[in-house]
mmCIF file of C-alpha atoms in Angstrom:
data_model
loop_
_atom_site.group_PDB
_atom_site.id
_atom_site.type_symbol
_atom_site.label_atom_id
_atom_site.label_comp_id
_atom_site.label_asym_id
_atom_site.label_seq_id
_atom_site.Cartn_x
_atom_site.Cartn_y
_atom_site.Cartn_z
ATOM 1 C CA ILE V 1 64.372 -17.821 36.217
ATOM 2 C CA ARG V 2 67.649 -18.363 36.479
ATOM 3 C CA ALA V 3 70.301 -16.549 35.057
ATOM 4 C CA THR V 4 73.794 -18.330 35.542
ATOM 5 C CA ASP V 5 77.366 -16.386 34.551
ATOM 6 C CA SER V 6 80.395 -17.862 33.040
ATOM 7 C CA GLU V 7 81.985 -18.110 36.510
ATOM 8 C CA SER V 8 78.932 -20.693 37.210
ATOM 9 C CA ASN V 9 77.180 -17.604 39.621
ATOM 10 C CA THR V 10 73.383 -17.409 39.225
ATOM 11 C CA SER V 11 70.858 -15.381 40.462
ATOM 12 C CA ASP V 12 67.000 -16.210 40.275
ATOM 13 C CA GLN V 13 63.706 -14.187 40.161
ATOM 14 C CA THR V 14 59.867 -15.323 40.666
ATOM 15 C CA VAL V 15 58.182 -14.122 37.984
ATOM 16 C CA THR V 16 54.428 -13.727 38.830
ATOM 17 C CA VAL V 17 52.338 -13.797 35.206
ATOM 18 C CA SER V 18 48.531 -12.638 35.887
ATOM 19 C CA VAL V 19 46.494 -13.277 32.897
ATOM 20 C CA THR V 20 43.872 -10.254 32.279
ATOM 21 C CA ASP V 21 40.576 -11.399 30.810
ATOM 22 C CA LEU V 22 39.515 -10.007 26.804
ATOM 23 C CA ASP V 23 36.270 -9.758 25.585
ATOM 24 C CA ASP V 24 36.091 -12.982 23.331
ATOM 25 C CA THR V 25 32.742 -13.431 23.540
ATOM 26 C CA ASN V 26 30.604 -12.938 20.450
ATOM 27 C CA PRO V 27 27.308 -10.566 20.806
ATOM 28 C CA LEU V 28 23.822 -12.548 20.579
ATOM 29 C CA VAL V 29 21.679 -11.254 18.202
ATOM 30 C CA THR V 30 18.147 -11.783 18.257
ATOM 31 C CA GLY V 31 15.769 -11.293 15.358
ATOM 32 C CA ASN V 32 12.162 -12.043 14.771
ATOM 33 C CA ASN V 33 12.297 -15.805 15.625
ATOM 34 C CA GLY V 34 14.817 -18.332 16.709
ATOM 35 C CA GLY V 35 16.070 -16.920 20.067
ATOM 36 C CA ALA V 36 19.210 -14.711 21.321
ATOM 37 C CA GLY V 37 21.950 -15.889 19.534
ATOM 38 C CA SER V 38 19.980 -17.838 16.353
ATOM 39 C CA SER V 39 22.120 -18.376 13.569
ATOM 40 C CA THR V 40 18.850 -17.569 11.424
ATOM 41 C CA SER V 41 15.366 -15.797 11.669
ATOM 42 C CA SER V 42 12.782 -15.201 9.507
ATOM 43 C CA VAL V 43 9.783 -11.993 9.049
ATOM 44 C CA SER V 44 6.737 -11.501 7.327
ATOM 45 C CA VAL V 45 6.197 -8.500 5.636
ATOM 46 C CA ASN V 46 3.301 -6.480 3.728
ATOM 47 C CA GLU V 47 4.401 -5.650 0.113
ATOM 48 C CA ASN V 48 4.786 -1.891 -0.883
ATOM 49 C CA GLN V 49 6.391 -0.820 2.405
ATOM 50 C CA THR V 50 10.366 -0.516 3.050
ATOM 51 C CA THR V 51 10.215 -1.605 7.108
ATOM 52 C CA VAL V 52 11.300 -4.978 7.708
ATOM 53 C CA HIS V 53 12.723 -5.360 11.486
ATOM 54 C CA THR V 54 14.613 -4.006 14.651
ATOM 55 C CA PHE V 55 17.293 -6.513 15.364
ATOM 56 C CA THR V 56 18.924 -6.159 19.053
ATOM 57 C CA ALA V 57 22.051 -8.075 20.629
ATOM 58 C CA ASN V 58 23.127 -8.406 24.298
ATOM 59 C CA GLU V 59 26.079 -5.784 23.887
ATOM 60 C CA THR V 60 26.914 -2.704 22.177
ATOM 61 C CA VAL V 61 26.894 -3.064 18.508
ATOM 62 C CA THR V 62 27.166 -1.447 15.820
ATOM 63 C CA TRP V 63 24.507 -3.264 12.859
ATOM 64 C CA SER V 64 26.156 -4.203 9.112
ATOM 65 C CA LEU V 65 24.884 -6.262 6.167
ATOM 66 C CA ASN V 66 27.470 -9.633 5.299
ATOM 67 C CA GLY V 67 25.890 -10.323 2.433
ATOM 68 C CA GLY V 68 22.990 -13.157 1.517
ATOM 69 C CA ALA V 69 21.347 -13.500 -2.379
ATOM 70 C CA ASP V 70 19.462 -10.359 -1.737
ATOM 71 C CA ALA V 71 21.621 -8.417 0.254
ATOM 72 C CA SER V 72 21.734 -5.659 -2.537
ATOM 73 C CA ARG V 73 17.617 -4.966 -1.795
ATOM 74 C CA PHE V 74 18.239 -3.857 2.235
ATOM 75 C CA ASN V 75 19.823 -1.861 4.164
ATOM 76 C CA ILE V 76 20.033 -1.115 8.099
ATOM 77 C CA ASN V 77 21.117 1.684 10.625
ATOM 78 C CA SER V 78 24.509 0.523 12.054
ATOM 79 C CA SER V 79 23.306 2.166 15.410
ATOM 80 C CA THR V 80 19.688 1.218 15.900
ATOM 81 C CA GLY V 81 19.572 -2.637 13.902
ATOM 82 C CA ALA V 82 16.445 -1.589 11.746
ATOM 83 C CA LEU V 83 16.404 -3.539 8.574
ATOM 84 C CA SER V 84 14.521 -1.924 5.668
ATOM 85 C CA PHE V 85 14.062 -2.475 2.066
ATOM 86 C CA SER V 86 15.918 0.432 -0.440
ATOM 87 C CA SER V 87 12.814 0.417 -2.332
ATOM 88 C CA ALA V 88 9.634 -1.156 -1.287
ATOM 89 C CA PRO V 89 8.866 -4.679 -2.570
ATOM 90 C CA ASP V 90 5.877 -5.144 -5.143
ATOM 91 C CA PHE V 91 4.439 -8.878 -4.668
ATOM 92 C CA GLU V 92 3.483 -8.753 -7.958
ATOM 93 C CA ASN V 93 6.700 -8.453 -9.589
ATOM 94 C CA PRO V 94 9.329 -9.785 -7.146
ATOM 95 C CA SER V 95 12.924 -8.881 -7.256
ATOM 96 C CA ASP V 96 14.262 -11.527 -5.352
ATOM 97 C CA ALA V 97 16.965 -13.998 -6.018
ATOM 98 C CA ASN V 98 14.747 -16.741 -6.738
ATOM 99 C CA SER V 99 11.552 -14.578 -7.344
ATOM 100 C CA GLY V 100 9.725 -15.885 -4.713
ATOM 101 C CA ASN V 101 9.430 -12.844 -2.826
ATOM 102 C CA ASP V 102 11.950 -14.617 0.257
ATOM 103 C CA TYR V 103 14.353 -12.145 0.362
ATOM 104 C CA VAL V 104 17.343 -13.209 2.252
ATOM 105 C CA VAL V 105 20.060 -11.029 4.072
ATOM 106 C CA ILE V 106 22.742 -11.601 6.458
ATOM 107 C CA VAL V 107 22.461 -9.259 9.667
ATOM 108 C CA ARG V 108 26.094 -8.434 11.348
ATOM 109 C CA ALA V 109 26.471 -7.391 15.089
ATOM 110 C CA THR V 110 30.297 -6.230 16.021
ATOM 111 C CA ASP V 111 31.079 -5.529 19.685
ATOM 112 C CA SER V 112 33.714 -3.231 20.866
ATOM 113 C CA ALA V 113 36.420 -5.608 20.560
ATOM 114 C CA SER V 114 35.454 -6.634 17.250
ATOM 115 C CA ASN V 115 33.807 -9.609 17.930
ATOM 116 C CA THR V 116 31.212 -10.483 15.234
ATOM 117 C CA SER V 117 27.747 -12.489 14.756
ATOM 118 C CA ASP V 118 25.908 -13.260 11.427
ATOM 119 C CA GLN V 119 22.451 -14.058 11.427
ATOM 120 C CA THR V 120 20.833 -14.698 7.792
ATOM 121 C CA VAL V 121 17.628 -13.995 7.547
ATOM 122 C CA THR V 122 14.746 -14.278 5.870
ATOM 123 C CA VAL V 123 11.821 -11.681 5.396
ATOM 124 C CA SER V 124 8.939 -13.361 3.026
ATOM 125 C CA VAL V 125 6.963 -10.530 1.886
ATOM 126 C CA THR V 126 2.965 -11.340 1.427
ATOM 127 C CA ASP V 127 0.085 -9.813 -1.125
ATOM 128 C CA LEU V 128 -1.692 -6.897 -0.313
ATOM 129 C CA ASP V 129 -4.726 -5.710 -2.168
ATOM 130 C CA ASP V 130 -3.423 -3.411 -3.807
ATOM 131 C CA THR V 131 -6.126 -3.438 -7.092
ATOM 132 C CA ASN V 132 -8.749 -0.861 -7.781
ATOM 133 C CA PRO V 133 -12.296 -2.269 -8.326
ATOM 134 C CA LEU V 134 -13.046 -2.056 -11.931
ATOM 135 C CA ILE V 135 -16.035 0.415 -12.411
ATOM 136 C CA THR V 136 -19.025 -1.247 -14.957
ATOM 137 C CA GLY V 137 -20.982 1.894 -15.995
ATOM 138 C CA ASN V 138 -23.663 1.811 -18.956
ATOM 139 C CA ASN V 139 -21.296 1.427 -21.556
ATOM 140 C CA GLY V 140 -17.071 1.987 -22.016
ATOM 141 C CA GLY V 141 -16.812 -1.434 -20.503
ATOM 142 C CA ALA V 142 -15.705 -2.385 -17.177
ATOM 143 C CA GLY V 143 -12.616 -0.195 -15.850
ATOM 144 C CA SER V 144 -13.409 2.819 -18.096
ATOM 145 C CA SER V 145 -12.810 6.533 -16.811
ATOM 146 C CA THR V 146 -15.943 7.703 -18.514
ATOM 147 C CA SER V 147 -19.339 6.169 -19.428
ATOM 148 C CA SER V 148 -22.644 8.486 -20.560
ATOM 149 C CA VAL V 149 -26.337 7.462 -19.740
ATOM 150 C CA SER V 150 -29.668 9.031 -21.513
ATOM 151 C CA VAL V 151 -32.728 9.527 -19.588
ATOM 152 C CA ASN V 152 -36.385 11.212 -20.033
ATOM 153 C CA GLU V 153 -36.961 13.857 -17.782
ATOM 154 C CA ASN V 154 -39.328 13.992 -15.191
ATOM 155 C CA GLN V 155 -38.017 11.093 -13.073
ATOM 156 C CA THR V 156 -35.066 10.409 -10.960
ATOM 157 C CA THR V 157 -33.677 7.321 -11.934
ATOM 158 C CA VAL V 158 -30.565 6.945 -13.676
ATOM 159 C CA HIS V 159 -28.084 3.707 -13.591
ATOM 160 C CA THR V 160 -26.974 1.281 -11.507
ATOM 161 C CA PHE V 161 -23.509 0.602 -11.368
ATOM 162 C CA THR V 162 -21.194 -2.061 -11.149
ATOM 163 C CA ALA V 163 -17.933 -3.424 -10.025
ATOM 164 C CA ASN V 164 -15.625 -6.590 -10.166
ATOM 165 C CA GLU V 165 -15.576 -7.009 -6.504
ATOM 166 C CA THR V 166 -17.512 -6.066 -3.268
ATOM 167 C CA VAL V 167 -17.316 -1.878 -3.137
ATOM 168 C CA SER V 168 -19.164 0.686 -1.020
ATOM 169 C CA TRP V 169 -20.048 3.295 -3.974
ATOM 170 C CA SER V 170 -19.658 7.428 -3.460
ATOM 171 C CA LEU V 171 -19.583 10.715 -5.505
ATOM 172 C CA ASN V 172 -16.600 12.708 -5.799
ATOM 173 C CA GLY V 173 -17.401 15.610 -7.930
ATOM 174 C CA GLY V 174 -18.218 16.205 -11.362
ATOM 175 C CA ALA V 175 -20.066 19.535 -12.337
ATOM 176 C CA ASP V 176 -23.367 18.502 -11.120
ATOM 177 C CA VAL V 177 -22.522 16.327 -8.475
ATOM 178 C CA SER V 178 -25.320 18.364 -6.261
ATOM 179 C CA LYS V 179 -27.716 17.504 -7.998
ATOM 180 C CA PHE V 180 -27.071 13.620 -7.822
ATOM 181 C CA SER V 181 -27.261 10.748 -5.054
ATOM 182 C CA ILE V 182 -26.157 7.339 -5.221
ATOM 183 C CA ASP V 183 -26.882 4.123 -3.001
ATOM 184 C CA SER V 184 -23.419 3.281 -0.998
ATOM 185 C CA SER V 185 -24.671 -0.435 -0.991
ATOM 186 C CA THR V 186 -26.424 -0.876 -4.431
ATOM 187 C CA GLY V 187 -24.691 1.490 -6.822
ATOM 188 C CA ALA V 188 -28.149 3.200 -8.021
ATOM 189 C CA LEU V 189 -27.316 6.427 -9.043
ATOM 190 C CA SER V 190 -30.621 8.618 -9.249
ATOM 191 C CA PHE V 191 -31.286 12.721 -9.493
ATOM 192 C CA SER V 192 -31.972 14.725 -6.072
ATOM 193 C CA SER V 193 -35.037 16.049 -7.674
ATOM 194 C CA ALA V 194 -36.730 15.299 -11.724
ATOM 195 C CA PRO V 195 -35.037 17.281 -13.943
ATOM 196 C CA ASP V 196 -37.008 18.971 -16.407
ATOM 197 C CA PHE V 197 -35.969 19.290 -20.204
ATOM 198 C CA GLU V 198 -37.346 23.204 -20.553
ATOM 199 C CA ASN V 199 -35.950 23.500 -17.340
ATOM 200 C CA PRO V 200 -32.272 22.301 -17.689
ATOM 201 C CA SER V 201 -30.173 22.783 -14.240
ATOM 202 C CA ASP V 202 -27.013 21.439 -15.129
ATOM 203 C CA ALA V 203 -23.853 23.677 -15.300
ATOM 204 C CA ASN V 204 -23.861 24.166 -18.763
ATOM 205 C CA SER V 205 -27.934 24.407 -19.145
ATOM 206 C CA GLY V 206 -27.170 21.580 -22.196
ATOM 207 C CA ASN V 207 -29.302 19.423 -20.642
ATOM 208 C CA ASP V 208 -25.963 17.262 -19.790
ATOM 209 C CA TYR V 209 -25.259 16.263 -15.994
ATOM 210 C CA VAL V 210 -21.998 15.420 -15.210
ATOM 211 C CA VAL V 211 -21.051 13.829 -11.777
ATOM 212 C CA ILE V 212 -18.021 11.464 -10.970
ATOM 213 C CA VAL V 213 -19.173 8.154 -9.095
ATOM 214 C CA ARG V 214 -16.425 6.470 -7.064
ATOM 215 C CA ALA V 215 -15.927 2.303 -6.296
ATOM 216 C CA THR V 216 -13.892 1.562 -3.032
ATOM 217 C CA ASP V 217 -12.991 -2.023 -1.923
ATOM 218 C CA SER V 218 -12.428 -3.429 1.604
ATOM 219 C CA ALA V 219 -8.678 -2.614 1.117
ATOM 220 C CA SER V 220 -9.772 1.586 0.410
ATOM 221 C CA ASN V 221 -8.422 1.171 -3.410
ATOM 222 C CA THR V 222 -10.785 3.406 -5.027
ATOM 223 C CA SER V 223 -11.704 3.952 -9.071
ATOM 224 C CA ASP V 224 -13.726 7.118 -10.293
ATOM 225 C CA GLN V 225 -15.961 7.344 -13.394
ATOM 226 C CA THR V 226 -16.823 10.463 -14.619
ATOM 227 C CA VAL V 227 -20.521 9.680 -15.939
ATOM 228 C CA THR V 228 -22.417 12.202 -18.224
ATOM 229 C CA VAL V 229 -26.495 11.597 -17.875
ATOM 230 C CA SER V 230 -28.046 13.433 -20.717
ATOM 231 C CA VAL V 231 -32.009 14.565 -20.022
ATOM 232 C CA THR V 232 -34.091 13.436 -22.984
ATOM 233 C CA ASP V 233 -36.936 15.807 -23.981
ATOM 234 C CA LEU V 234 -40.325 14.203 -23.391
ATOM 235 C CA ASP V 235 -43.619 15.536 -24.850
ATOM 236 C CA ASP V 236 -45.248 16.530 -21.641
ATOM 237 C CA THR V 237 -47.023 20.173 -23.249
ATOM 238 C CA ASN V 238 -50.850 19.769 -22.666
ATOM 239 C CA PRO V 239 -52.412 20.209 -26.382
ATOM 240 C CA LEU V 240 -54.422 23.561 -26.930
ATOM 241 C CA ILE V 241 -58.519 23.202 -27.576
ATOM 242 C CA THR V 242 -59.833 25.661 -29.910
ATOM 243 C CA GLY V 243 -63.302 26.313 -29.321
ATOM 244 C CA ASN V 244 -65.985 28.374 -30.684
ATOM 245 C CA SER V 245 -64.506 31.491 -28.520
ATOM 246 C CA GLY V 246 -61.956 31.827 -25.808
ATOM 247 C CA GLY V 247 -58.764 31.136 -28.728
ATOM 248 C CA ALA V 248 -56.775 28.178 -28.094
ATOM 249 C CA GLY V 249 -56.536 26.779 -24.965
ATOM 250 C CA SER V 250 -58.784 28.514 -23.265
ATOM 251 C CA SER V 251 -60.138 26.603 -20.392
#
């Protein structure tokens, strides 16, 4: 650099300008798929849960959301990159923008130099069996919470229950549950020992035995049906013979 005054005197100065590096490189976001730095990724999650995916980057970043048709349905942990639903989605009642169970959100990573990268994420919600089985008892219709059945005294067979899908059968309480057993495969309910109308052993001694039958499907969904088993009287009393002497019933 030269300086020249009004008398044409000059001075020169040699200047060295050193250029220093700045972090002007955007971070690389890694999602569920697509590789580091991909602009898009996708992930499938089961309905009825909030956890989605934890994102990573090639440097320390702060995580945030930066739009997407369904951004309002999500939260992200600014430190860990853990993306989650604000409330668990229901496959049968989708709340995404196109009602197709494909939720779209843009995840943003910002490094210490304010460089940013965005990744558009599509979260597909998959269906789970979350429907309780429907029990059909002796009456009341499929799915009824109660049913009743009448059986003769002196027998153990009560009723065979059915359901609208494959289930495992069990007993789940009731005032007289100890008096019963059920076949876990067939749903056949029976008395553990044959009841006697003249000597009732139910909780209220009224020959009305109460037990709760439970059906559990392969996804652990359950339904209960409270069953009242009424024991009816049979003529099981021997006749009394009256002979010439000895009184009625004498042997």
